[in-house]
Amino acid sequence: LRLFSGSSNIPLAQEIARYLGLELGPMIRKRFADGELYIQIQESIRGCDVYIIQPCSYPVNDHLMELLIIIDACRRASARQVTAVIPYYCYARADRKTAGRESITAKLVANLMTQAGANRIVGMDLHSAQIQGYFDIPFDHVYGSPVLLSYLASKQLPDLVVVSPDVGGVARARSFAKKLNDAPLAIIDKRRQAHNVAEVLNVIGDVKGKTAVLVDDMIDTAGTICEGAKLLREVGARQVYACATHAVFSPPAIERLSSGVLEEVIVTNTIPVLPENRFQQLTVLSVANLIGETI
Ligand code: R5P
């Protein structure tokens, strides 16, 4: 078994390697003057089971292309099996056509990875679980919920209500609520007017006087979570916590999240959180052991 890391989250890859008692494999990664990327695996991997760790986070196109090149290099070096470990799957929100003449980019990404030579994929908390079906190769879908739930449970928050920030996230929030001693569930009726602009309308369920925990797969610009938190406070929630697997944190997320509307923001390290993006209310939990165990 050999483990390699792309450049998008080396600290996570190192943690996974430590968990497995392995070293990350040596690899040359260079950029040419025109921006093209050069990858060379620096040891023989002939006949090996190779795992490549590369969440396709910002800058997504660079990290995706880097992953494709590493997969191709491994396949051409006669690896027996190439597994792409993608803790964050880019373009996951482009999982269907919502208007005419659009691309289903999540499917295109699946085609590219398979075409490049991946034999198996390990993904985590996909925006929509059906993305697994975009692949004709085995796909292990790992859930980050065990680490998020055990942290939340350890806080022993009183009068808990789990809140889905939109209708699409109800199944995820319901499963969290069930595992938090069957806590009640509330749903925010969110309507979007444009990409990355969230408009919050209504809360379905009782949150008055309660500790609300908003659960989402990702926090991108933080519009969804912060508008949701504001609304929950307006309708009487005592405290609002936010919990999400993927800390995408595109501007102005940090500004919004650190404004004080949230008691705590709990995320995982599928995407690295830069030191300058850390703020007082932020807690980052590691999913390295979960991924290590899956490998
Ligand atoms: C939407 O369906 C997703 O689950 C997230 O709620 C959304 O992508 C978060 O984006 P933002 O933080 O920019 O509102």
PDB file of C-alpha atoms and ligand atoms in Angstrom:
ATOM      1  CA  LEU A   1       0.000   0.000   0.000  1.00  0.00           C
ATOM      2  CA  ARG A   2       1.414   3.402  -0.941  1.00  0.00           C
ATOM      3  CA  LEU A   3       0.084   6.790   0.054  1.00  0.00           C
ATOM      4  CA  PHE A   4       0.625   9.997  -1.936  1.00  0.00           C
ATOM      5  CA  SER A   5      -0.637  13.494  -1.350  1.00  0.00           C
ATOM      6  CA  GLY A   6      -1.518  16.248  -3.768  1.00  0.00           C
ATOM      7  CA  SER A   7      -0.817  19.785  -2.607  1.00  0.00           C
ATOM      8  CA  SER A   8      -4.285  20.751  -1.390  1.00  0.00           C
ATOM      9  CA  ASN A   9      -4.198  19.388   2.178  1.00  0.00           C
ATOM     10  CA  ILE A  10      -0.772  18.033   3.102  1.00  0.00           C
ATOM     11  CA  PRO A  11      -1.368  18.277   6.903  1.00  0.00           C
ATOM     12  CA  LEU A  12      -4.438  15.991   6.597  1.00  0.00           C
ATOM     13  CA  ALA A  13      -2.504  13.558   4.385  1.00  0.00           C
ATOM     14  CA  GLN A  14       0.329  13.488   6.959  1.00  0.00           C
ATOM     15  CA  GLU A  15      -2.143  12.754   9.745  1.00  0.00           C
ATOM     16  CA  ILE A  16      -3.692   9.924   7.720  1.00  0.00           C
ATOM     17  CA  ALA A  17      -0.204   8.550   7.035  1.00  0.00           C
ATOM     18  CA  ARG A  18       0.625   8.665  10.765  1.00  0.00           C
ATOM     19  CA  TYR A  19      -2.617   6.842  11.568  1.00  0.00           C
ATOM     20  CA  LEU A  20      -1.679   4.107   9.080  1.00  0.00           C
ATOM     21  CA  GLY A  21       1.944   3.998  10.206  1.00  0.00           C
ATOM     22  CA  LEU A  22       3.118   4.909   6.685  1.00  0.00           C
ATOM     23  CA  GLU A  23       5.186   7.660   5.085  1.00  0.00           C
ATOM     24  CA  LEU A  24       3.791   9.801   2.273  1.00  0.00           C
ATOM     25  CA  GLY A  25       5.373   8.671  -0.997  1.00  0.00           C
ATOM     26  CA  PRO A  26       7.959  10.907  -2.681  1.00  0.00           C
ATOM     27  CA  MET A  27       6.709  12.921  -5.639  1.00  0.00           C
ATOM     28  CA  ILE A  28       8.061  15.825  -7.685  1.00  0.00           C
ATOM     29  CA  ARG A  29       5.546  18.560  -8.355  1.00  0.00           C
ATOM     30  CA  LYS A  30       6.627  21.496 -10.511  1.00  0.00           C
ATOM     31  CA  ARG A  31       4.873  24.274 -12.322  1.00  0.00           C
ATOM     32  CA  PHE A  32       6.044  25.413 -15.757  1.00  0.00           C
ATOM     33  CA  ALA A  33       6.196  29.074 -16.722  1.00  0.00           C
ATOM     34  CA  ASP A  34       2.834  28.870 -18.476  1.00  0.00           C
ATOM     35  CA  GLY A  35       1.112  27.336 -15.429  1.00  0.00           C
ATOM     36  CA  GLU A  36       1.169  23.714 -16.593  1.00  0.00           C
ATOM     37  CA  LEU A  37       1.875  21.167 -13.906  1.00  0.00           C
ATOM     38  CA  TYR A  38       4.565  18.451 -13.875  1.00  0.00           C
ATOM     39  CA  ILE A  39       4.257  15.420 -11.600  1.00  0.00           C
ATOM     40  CA  GLN A  40       6.683  12.532 -11.202  1.00  0.00           C
ATOM     41  CA  ILE A  41       6.312   9.699  -8.704  1.00  0.00           C
ATOM     42  CA  GLN A  42       9.768   9.191  -7.182  1.00  0.00           C
ATOM     43  CA  GLU A  43       9.653   5.461  -6.385  1.00  0.00           C
ATOM     44  CA  SER A  44       8.492   2.283  -8.054  1.00  0.00           C
ATOM     45  CA  ILE A  45       4.786   1.625  -7.480  1.00  0.00           C
ATOM     46  CA  ARG A  46       4.537  -1.293  -9.921  1.00  0.00           C
ATOM     47  CA  GLY A  47       1.876  -3.698  -8.684  1.00  0.00           C
ATOM     48  CA  CYS A  48       1.069  -1.518  -5.616  1.00  0.00           C
ATOM     49  CA  ASP A  49      -2.252  -0.369  -4.175  1.00  0.00           C
ATOM     50  CA  VAL A  50      -1.900   3.404  -4.401  1.00  0.00           C
ATOM     51  CA  TYR A  51      -3.978   5.941  -2.470  1.00  0.00           C
ATOM     52  CA  ILE A  52      -3.880   9.604  -3.524  1.00  0.00           C
ATOM     53  CA  ILE A  53      -5.197  12.132  -1.017  1.00  0.00           C
ATOM     54  CA  GLN A  54      -6.444  15.318  -2.601  1.00  0.00           C
ATOM     55  CA  PRO A  55      -9.535  17.279  -1.524  1.00  0.00           C
ATOM     56  CA  CYS A  56     -10.468  19.386  -4.563  1.00  0.00           C
ATOM     57  CA  SER A  57     -10.866  22.647  -2.674  1.00  0.00           C
ATOM     58  CA  TYR A  58      -9.863  26.195  -3.648  1.00  0.00           C
ATOM     59  CA  PRO A  59      -8.412  26.718  -6.236  1.00  0.00           C
ATOM     60  CA  VAL A  60     -10.645  23.849  -7.344  1.00  0.00           C
ATOM     61  CA  ASN A  61      -9.621  23.619 -10.976  1.00  0.00           C
ATOM     62  CA  ASP A  62      -5.902  23.497 -10.118  1.00  0.00           C
ATOM     63  CA  HIS A  63      -6.409  20.865  -7.449  1.00  0.00           C
ATOM     64  CA  LEU A  64      -8.675  18.783  -9.657  1.00  0.00           C
ATOM     65  CA  MET A  65      -6.178  18.889 -12.528  1.00  0.00           C
ATOM     66  CA  GLU A  66      -3.332  18.006 -10.161  1.00  0.00           C
ATOM     67  CA  LEU A  67      -5.310  14.974  -8.939  1.00  0.00           C
ATOM     68  CA  LEU A  68      -5.980  13.850 -12.521  1.00  0.00           C
ATOM     69  CA  ILE A  69      -2.298  14.128 -13.404  1.00  0.00           C
ATOM     70  CA  ILE A  70      -1.251  12.139 -10.304  1.00  0.00           C
ATOM     71  CA  ILE A  71      -3.814   9.415 -11.106  1.00  0.00           C
ATOM     72  CA  ASP A  72      -2.534   9.255 -14.689  1.00  0.00           C
ATOM     73  CA  ALA A  73       1.096   9.094 -13.523  1.00  0.00           C
ATOM     74  CA  CYS A  74       0.265   6.223 -11.122  1.00  0.00           C
ATOM     75  CA  ARG A  75      -1.650   4.273 -13.742  1.00  0.00           C
ATOM     76  CA  ARG A  76       1.180   4.649 -16.259  1.00  0.00           C
ATOM     77  CA  ALA A  77       3.640   3.491 -13.563  1.00  0.00           C
ATOM     78  CA  SER A  78       1.724   0.163 -13.446  1.00  0.00           C
ATOM     79  CA  ALA A  79       0.073   0.577 -10.044  1.00  0.00           C
ATOM     80  CA  ARG A  80      -2.240  -2.395  -9.407  1.00  0.00           C
ATOM     81  CA  GLN A  81      -5.044  -0.242  -8.056  1.00  0.00           C
ATOM     82  CA  VAL A  82      -5.396   3.546  -7.849  1.00  0.00           C
ATOM     83  CA  THR A  83      -7.755   4.991  -5.249  1.00  0.00           C
ATOM     84  CA  ALA A  84      -8.510   8.708  -5.257  1.00  0.00           C
ATOM     85  CA  VAL A  85      -9.271   9.877  -1.716  1.00  0.00           C
ATOM     86  CA  ILE A  86     -11.248  13.090  -2.152  1.00  0.00           C
ATOM     87  CA  PRO A  87     -12.386  14.369   1.259  1.00  0.00           C
ATOM     88  CA  TYR A  88     -14.020  17.349  -0.515  1.00  0.00           C
ATOM     89  CA  TYR A  89     -15.612  16.743  -3.923  1.00  0.00           C
ATOM     90  CA  CYS A  90     -15.611  19.891  -6.038  1.00  0.00           C
ATOM     91  CA  TYR A  91     -18.573  20.858  -8.225  1.00  0.00           C
ATOM     92  CA  ALA A  92     -20.791  18.645  -6.053  1.00  0.00           C
ATOM     93  CA  ARG A  93     -23.526  21.286  -6.130  1.00  0.00           C
ATOM     94  CA  ALA A  94     -23.661  21.055  -9.934  1.00  0.00           C
ATOM     95  CA  ASP A  95     -25.248  17.610  -9.597  1.00  0.00           C
ATOM     96  CA  ARG A  96     -28.252  18.144 -11.894  1.00  0.00           C
ATOM     97  CA  LYS A  97     -29.621  20.538 -14.450  1.00  0.00           C
ATOM     98  CA  THR A  98     -31.739  23.226 -12.837  1.00  0.00           C
ATOM     99  CA  ALA A  99     -32.205  25.111 -16.105  1.00  0.00           C
ATOM    100  CA  GLY A 100     -31.779  24.349 -19.779  1.00  0.00           C
ATOM    101  CA  ARG A 101     -28.335  24.261 -21.413  1.00  0.00           C
ATOM    102  CA  GLU A 102     -26.427  23.770 -18.116  1.00  0.00           C
ATOM    103  CA  SER A 103     -23.625  21.294 -17.444  1.00  0.00           C
ATOM    104  CA  ILE A 104     -23.860  18.553 -14.816  1.00  0.00           C
ATOM    105  CA  THR A 105     -20.310  19.276 -13.754  1.00  0.00           C
ATOM    106  CA  ALA A 106     -20.259  16.804 -10.846  1.00  0.00           C
ATOM    107  CA  LYS A 107     -20.764  14.042 -13.426  1.00  0.00           C
ATOM    108  CA  LEU A 108     -18.083  15.510 -15.690  1.00  0.00           C
ATOM    109  CA  VAL A 109     -15.657  15.400 -12.726  1.00  0.00           C
ATOM    110  CA  ALA A 110     -16.562  11.717 -12.165  1.00  0.00           C
ATOM    111  CA  ASN A 111     -15.911  10.962 -15.845  1.00  0.00           C
ATOM    112  CA  LEU A 112     -12.536  12.710 -15.706  1.00  0.00           C
ATOM    113  CA  MET A 113     -11.364  10.771 -12.643  1.00  0.00           C
ATOM    114  CA  THR A 114     -12.439   7.443 -14.082  1.00  0.00           C
ATOM    115  CA  GLN A 115     -10.924   8.285 -17.459  1.00  0.00           C
ATOM    116  CA  ALA A 116      -7.645   9.288 -15.816  1.00  0.00           C
ATOM    117  CA  GLY A 117      -7.401   5.785 -14.326  1.00  0.00           C
ATOM    118  CA  ALA A 118      -8.914   5.773 -10.831  1.00  0.00           C
ATOM    119  CA  ASN A 119     -10.180   2.294  -9.866  1.00  0.00           C
ATOM    120  CA  ARG A 120     -11.873   3.328  -6.643  1.00  0.00           C
ATOM    121  CA  ILE A 121     -12.952   6.558  -4.940  1.00  0.00           C
ATOM    122  CA  VAL A 122     -13.168   7.477  -1.279  1.00  0.00           C
ATOM    123  CA  GLY A 123     -15.308  10.574  -0.718  1.00  0.00           C
ATOM    124  CA  MET A 124     -16.676  12.282   2.348  1.00  0.00           C
ATOM    125  CA  ASP A 125     -20.051  13.897   3.059  1.00  0.00           C
ATOM    126  CA  LEU A 126     -20.967  14.456  -0.567  1.00  0.00           C
ATOM    127  CA  HIS A 127     -23.345  17.338  -1.146  1.00  0.00           C
ATOM    128  CA  SER A 128     -25.727  14.779  -2.613  1.00  0.00           C
ATOM    129  CA  ALA A 129     -25.211  11.068  -2.021  1.00  0.00           C
ATOM    130  CA  GLN A 130     -26.315  10.168  -5.558  1.00  0.00           C
ATOM    131  CA  ILE A 131     -22.971  11.467  -6.877  1.00  0.00           C
ATOM    132  CA  GLN A 132     -21.706   7.972  -5.968  1.00  0.00           C
ATOM    133  CA  GLY A 133     -23.824   6.712  -8.848  1.00  0.00           C
ATOM    134  CA  TYR A 134     -21.983   8.971 -11.315  1.00  0.00           C
ATOM    135  CA  PHE A 135     -19.125   6.458 -11.028  1.00  0.00           C
ATOM    136  CA  ASP A 136     -19.032   2.927 -12.438  1.00  0.00           C
ATOM    137  CA  ILE A 137     -16.178   2.060 -10.069  1.00  0.00           C
ATOM    138  CA  PRO A 138     -16.455   1.379  -6.311  1.00  0.00           C
ATOM    139  CA  PHE A 139     -17.151   4.505  -4.244  1.00  0.00           C
ATOM    140  CA  ASP A 140     -16.783   4.515  -0.461  1.00  0.00           C
ATOM    141  CA  HIS A 141     -18.828   7.347   0.990  1.00  0.00           C
ATOM    142  CA  VAL A 142     -17.469   8.212   4.441  1.00  0.00           C
ATOM    143  CA  TYR A 143     -19.490  10.313   6.883  1.00  0.00           C
ATOM    144  CA  GLY A 144     -17.834  12.950   9.050  1.00  0.00           C
ATOM    145  CA  SER A 145     -20.758  12.787  11.482  1.00  0.00           C
ATOM    146  CA  PRO A 146     -19.052  10.514  14.061  1.00  0.00           C
ATOM    147  CA  VAL A 147     -16.456  13.197  14.896  1.00  0.00           C
ATOM    148  CA  LEU A 148     -18.969  16.064  14.760  1.00  0.00           C
ATOM    149  CA  LEU A 149     -21.548  14.184  16.827  1.00  0.00           C
ATOM    150  CA  SER A 150     -19.160  13.026  19.519  1.00  0.00           C
ATOM    151  CA  TYR A 151     -17.908  16.608  19.916  1.00  0.00           C
ATOM    152  CA  LEU A 152     -21.468  17.960  20.107  1.00  0.00           C
ATOM    153  CA  ALA A 153     -22.526  15.248  22.552  1.00  0.00           C
ATOM    154  CA  SER A 154     -19.537  16.067  24.791  1.00  0.00           C
ATOM    155  CA  LYS A 155     -20.802  19.654  25.106  1.00  0.00           C
ATOM    156  CA  GLN A 156     -24.074  18.442  26.668  1.00  0.00           C
ATOM    157  CA  LEU A 157     -26.001  21.367  25.207  1.00  0.00           C
ATOM    158  CA  PRO A 158     -29.362  21.885  26.957  1.00  0.00           C
ATOM    159  CA  ASP A 159     -32.744  21.990  25.104  1.00  0.00           C
ATOM    160  CA  LEU A 160     -31.220  21.048  21.802  1.00  0.00           C
ATOM    161  CA  VAL A 161     -32.964  21.467  18.464  1.00  0.00           C
ATOM    162  CA  VAL A 162     -31.188  20.416  15.282  1.00  0.00           C
ATOM    163  CA  VAL A 163     -31.888  22.731  12.355  1.00  0.00           C
ATOM    164  CA  SER A 164     -31.500  22.086   8.652  1.00  0.00           C
ATOM    165  CA  PRO A 165     -30.632  25.364   6.908  1.00  0.00           C
ATOM    166  CA  ASP A 166     -32.605  24.300   3.832  1.00  0.00           C
ATOM    167  CA  VAL A 167     -35.042  21.649   2.672  1.00  0.00           C
ATOM    168  CA  GLY A 168     -32.280  19.775   0.807  1.00  0.00           C
ATOM    169  CA  GLY A 169     -30.414  19.118   4.065  1.00  0.00           C
ATOM    170  CA  VAL A 170     -33.310  17.611   6.036  1.00  0.00           C
ATOM    171  CA  ALA A 171     -32.127  13.973   5.813  1.00  0.00           C
ATOM    172  CA  ARG A 172     -28.678  14.965   7.119  1.00  0.00           C
ATOM    173  CA  ALA A 173     -30.119  17.041   9.989  1.00  0.00           C
ATOM    174  CA  ARG A 174     -32.646  14.323  10.858  1.00  0.00           C
ATOM    175  CA  SER A 175     -29.883  11.763  11.164  1.00  0.00           C
ATOM    176  CA  PHE A 176     -27.921  14.143  13.454  1.00  0.00           C
ATOM    177  CA  ALA A 177     -31.022  14.755  15.578  1.00  0.00           C
ATOM    178  CA  LYS A 178     -31.642  11.023  15.922  1.00  0.00           C
ATOM    179  CA  LYS A 179     -28.110  10.440  17.173  1.00  0.00           C
ATOM    180  CA  LEU A 180     -28.344  13.357  19.602  1.00  0.00           C
ATOM    181  CA  ASN A 181     -30.868  11.571  21.830  1.00  0.00           C
ATOM    182  CA  ASP A 182     -33.688  12.065  19.346  1.00  0.00           C
ATOM    183  CA  ALA A 183     -33.505  15.859  19.560  1.00  0.00           C
ATOM    184  CA  PRO A 184     -36.327  17.736  17.803  1.00  0.00           C
ATOM    185  CA  LEU A 185     -35.816  18.949  14.243  1.00  0.00           C
ATOM    186  CA  ALA A 186     -36.520  22.325  12.646  1.00  0.00           C
ATOM    187  CA  ILE A 187     -36.151  23.357   9.012  1.00  0.00           C
ATOM    188  CA  ILE A 188     -35.400  26.715   7.433  1.00  0.00           C
ATOM    189  CA  ASP A 189     -37.283  27.449   4.264  1.00  0.00           C
ATOM    190  CA  LYS A 190     -34.550  29.048   2.145  1.00  0.00           C
ATOM    191  CA  ARG A 191     -35.073  30.452  -1.320  1.00  0.00           C
ATOM    192  CA  ARG A 192     -32.112  31.373  -3.488  1.00  0.00           C
ATOM    193  CA  GLN A 193     -32.279  34.261  -5.940  1.00  0.00           C
ATOM    194  CA  ALA A 194     -28.750  33.957  -7.343  1.00  0.00           C
ATOM    195  CA  HIS A 195     -25.689  31.728  -6.930  1.00  0.00           C
ATOM    196  CA  ASN A 196     -23.967  32.306  -3.556  1.00  0.00           C
ATOM    197  CA  VAL A 197     -26.779  34.570  -2.387  1.00  0.00           C
ATOM    198  CA  ALA A 198     -29.049  33.030   0.237  1.00  0.00           C
ATOM    199  CA  GLU A 199     -32.434  34.402   1.138  1.00  0.00           C
ATOM    200  CA  VAL A 200     -33.984  33.038   4.297  1.00  0.00           C
ATOM    201  CA  LEU A 201     -37.716  33.089   4.710  1.00  0.00           C
ATOM    202  CA  ASN A 202     -39.243  30.957   7.406  1.00  0.00           C
ATOM    203  CA  VAL A 203     -38.551  28.509  10.263  1.00  0.00           C
ATOM    204  CA  ILE A 204     -40.600  25.333  10.356  1.00  0.00           C
ATOM    205  CA  GLY A 205     -40.537  23.898  13.899  1.00  0.00           C
ATOM    206  CA  ASP A 206     -40.138  25.140  17.457  1.00  0.00           C
ATOM    207  CA  VAL A 207     -36.845  26.791  18.410  1.00  0.00           C
ATOM    208  CA  LYS A 208     -38.014  29.235  21.073  1.00  0.00           C
ATOM    209  CA  GLY A 209     -35.760  29.195  24.158  1.00  0.00           C
ATOM    210  CA  LYS A 210     -33.715  26.337  22.671  1.00  0.00           C
ATOM    211  CA  THR A 211     -30.105  25.753  21.728  1.00  0.00           C
ATOM    212  CA  ALA A 212     -30.198  25.483  17.934  1.00  0.00           C
ATOM    213  CA  VAL A 213     -27.554  23.516  16.044  1.00  0.00           C
ATOM    214  CA  LEU A 214     -27.510  24.260  12.333  1.00  0.00           C
ATOM    215  CA  VAL A 215     -26.153  21.279  10.393  1.00  0.00           C
ATOM    216  CA  ASP A 216     -24.899  21.575   6.807  1.00  0.00           C
ATOM    217  CA  ASP A 217     -22.490  19.757   4.516  1.00  0.00           C
ATOM    218  CA  MET A 218     -20.419  22.863   3.795  1.00  0.00           C
ATOM    219  CA  ILE A 219     -19.980  26.498   4.699  1.00  0.00           C
ATOM    220  CA  ASP A 220     -18.977  28.398   1.581  1.00  0.00           C
ATOM    221  CA  THR A 221     -19.629  32.149   1.783  1.00  0.00           C
ATOM    222  CA  ALA A 222     -21.512  31.516   5.069  1.00  0.00           C
ATOM    223  CA  GLY A 223     -24.604  33.300   3.774  1.00  0.00           C
ATOM    224  CA  THR A 224     -26.803  30.257   4.394  1.00  0.00           C
ATOM    225  CA  ILE A 225     -25.562  29.606   7.949  1.00  0.00           C
ATOM    226  CA  CYS A 226     -25.447  33.245   9.092  1.00  0.00           C
ATOM    227  CA  GLU A 227     -28.818  34.253   7.634  1.00  0.00           C
ATOM    228  CA  GLY A 228     -30.218  31.082   9.205  1.00  0.00           C
ATOM    229  CA  ALA A 229     -28.653  31.920  12.573  1.00  0.00           C
ATOM    230  CA  LYS A 230     -30.033  35.475  12.479  1.00  0.00           C
ATOM    231  CA  LEU A 231     -33.515  34.185  11.737  1.00  0.00           C
ATOM    232  CA  LEU A 232     -33.304  31.549  14.489  1.00  0.00           C
ATOM    233  CA  ARG A 233     -32.371  34.258  16.992  1.00  0.00           C
ATOM    234  CA  GLU A 234     -35.209  36.464  15.769  1.00  0.00           C
ATOM    235  CA  VAL A 235     -37.704  33.697  16.420  1.00  0.00           C
ATOM    236  CA  GLY A 236     -36.363  33.095  19.927  1.00  0.00           C
ATOM    237  CA  ALA A 237     -33.486  30.552  19.830  1.00  0.00           C
ATOM    238  CA  ARG A 238     -31.317  31.094  22.923  1.00  0.00           C
ATOM    239  CA  GLN A 239     -28.009  30.163  21.270  1.00  0.00           C
ATOM    240  CA  VAL A 240     -27.077  29.077  17.758  1.00  0.00           C
ATOM    241  CA  TYR A 241     -24.263  26.678  16.882  1.00  0.00           C
ATOM    242  CA  ALA A 242     -23.170  25.779  13.342  1.00  0.00           C
ATOM    243  CA  CYS A 243     -21.792  22.424  12.353  1.00  0.00           C
ATOM    244  CA  ALA A 244     -20.524  21.503   8.870  1.00  0.00           C
ATOM    245  CA  THR A 245     -18.045  19.038   7.411  1.00  0.00           C
ATOM    246  CA  HIS A 246     -16.426  21.208   4.743  1.00  0.00           C
ATOM    247  CA  ALA A 247     -14.982  24.627   5.636  1.00  0.00           C
ATOM    248  CA  VAL A 248     -14.920  26.080   2.117  1.00  0.00           C
ATOM    249  CA  PHE A 249     -14.804  29.587   3.621  1.00  0.00           C
ATOM    250  CA  SER A 250     -14.934  31.782   0.500  1.00  0.00           C
ATOM    251  CA  PRO A 251     -14.964  35.512   1.243  1.00  0.00           C
ATOM    252  CA  PRO A 252     -16.757  37.024   3.093  1.00  0.00           C
ATOM    253  CA  ALA A 253     -17.303  33.859   5.177  1.00  0.00           C
ATOM    254  CA  ILE A 254     -14.850  34.716   7.960  1.00  0.00           C
ATOM    255  CA  GLU A 255     -16.284  38.207   8.386  1.00  0.00           C
ATOM    256  CA  ARG A 256     -19.798  36.791   8.597  1.00  0.00           C
ATOM    257  CA  LEU A 257     -18.986  33.841  10.855  1.00  0.00           C
ATOM    258  CA  SER A 258     -17.013  35.900  13.365  1.00  0.00           C
ATOM    259  CA  SER A 259     -19.703  38.594  13.636  1.00  0.00           C
ATOM    260  CA  GLY A 260     -21.051  37.066  16.856  1.00  0.00           C
ATOM    261  CA  VAL A 261     -24.288  35.638  15.476  1.00  0.00           C
ATOM    262  CA  LEU A 262     -22.975  32.116  16.181  1.00  0.00           C
ATOM    263  CA  GLU A 263     -21.895  30.752  19.530  1.00  0.00           C
ATOM    264  CA  GLU A 264     -19.515  28.290  17.875  1.00  0.00           C
ATOM    265  CA  VAL A 265     -18.701  27.106  14.368  1.00  0.00           C
ATOM    266  CA  ILE A 266     -17.677  23.451  14.268  1.00  0.00           C
ATOM    267  CA  VAL A 267     -16.051  22.141  11.071  1.00  0.00           C
ATOM    268  CA  THR A 268     -13.622  19.400  10.067  1.00  0.00           C
ATOM    269  CA  ASN A 269     -10.248  19.514   8.362  1.00  0.00           C
ATOM    270  CA  THR A 270     -11.323  18.043   4.988  1.00  0.00           C
ATOM    271  CA  ILE A 271     -10.245  21.461   3.686  1.00  0.00           C
ATOM    272  CA  PRO A 272      -7.321  23.154   5.457  1.00  0.00           C
ATOM    273  CA  VAL A 273      -8.297  26.246   7.444  1.00  0.00           C
ATOM    274  CA  LEU A 274      -5.545  28.834   6.987  1.00  0.00           C
ATOM    275  CA  PRO A 275      -4.176  30.458  10.173  1.00  0.00           C
ATOM    276  CA  GLU A 276      -5.500  33.848   9.020  1.00  0.00           C
ATOM    277  CA  ASN A 277      -8.986  32.330   8.692  1.00  0.00           C
ATOM    278  CA  ARG A 278      -9.133  31.062  12.279  1.00  0.00           C
ATOM    279  CA  PHE A 279     -11.429  33.020  14.577  1.00  0.00           C
ATOM    280  CA  GLN A 280     -12.382  32.752  18.204  1.00  0.00           C
ATOM    281  CA  GLN A 281     -15.607  30.776  17.799  1.00  0.00           C
ATOM    282  CA  LEU A 282     -14.092  28.232  15.373  1.00  0.00           C
ATOM    283  CA  THR A 283     -13.439  24.586  16.270  1.00  0.00           C
ATOM    284  CA  VAL A 284     -11.756  22.333  13.703  1.00  0.00           C
ATOM    285  CA  LEU A 285     -12.041  18.566  14.225  1.00  0.00           C
ATOM    286  CA  SER A 286      -9.913  16.002  12.428  1.00  0.00           C
ATOM    287  CA  VAL A 287     -11.324  13.330  10.114  1.00  0.00           C
ATOM    288  CA  ALA A 288      -7.884  11.742   9.558  1.00  0.00           C
ATOM    289  CA  ASN A 289      -8.663   8.633  11.629  1.00  0.00           C
ATOM    290  CA  LEU A 290     -11.998   8.101   9.863  1.00  0.00           C
ATOM    291  CA  ILE A 291     -10.286   8.250   6.473  1.00  0.00           C
ATOM    292  CA  GLY A 292      -7.341   6.179   7.686  1.00  0.00           C
ATOM    293  CA  GLU A 293      -9.716   3.485   8.900  1.00  0.00           C
ATOM    294  CA  THR A 294     -11.523   3.488   5.526  1.00  0.00           C
ATOM    295  CA  ILE A 295      -8.224   3.039   3.687  1.00  0.00           C
TER     296      ILE A 295
HETATM  297  C1  R5P B   1     -26.498  24.195  -0.316  1.00  0.00           C
HETATM  298  O1  R5P B   1     -27.345  23.479  -0.782  1.00  0.00           O
HETATM  299  C2  R5P B   1     -25.362  23.695   0.529  1.00  0.00           C
HETATM  300  O2  R5P B   1     -25.713  22.587   1.302  1.00  0.00           O
HETATM  301  C3  R5P B   1     -24.851  24.794   1.453  1.00  0.00           C
HETATM  302  O3  R5P B   1     -25.901  25.190   2.313  1.00  0.00           O
HETATM  303  C4  R5P B   1     -24.406  25.994   0.668  1.00  0.00           C
HETATM  304  O4  R5P B   1     -23.660  25.630  -0.451  1.00  0.00           O
HETATM  305  C5  R5P B   1     -23.579  26.898   1.541  1.00  0.00           C
HETATM  306  O5  R5P B   1     -23.195  28.007   0.778  1.00  0.00           O
HETATM  307  P1  R5P B   1     -23.003  29.447   1.414  1.00  0.00           P
HETATM  308  O6  R5P B   1     -22.180  29.238   2.670  1.00  0.00           O
HETATM  309  O7  R5P B   1     -22.293  30.228   0.368  1.00  0.00           O
HETATM  310  O8  R5P B   1     -24.353  30.003   1.725  1.00  0.00           O
END
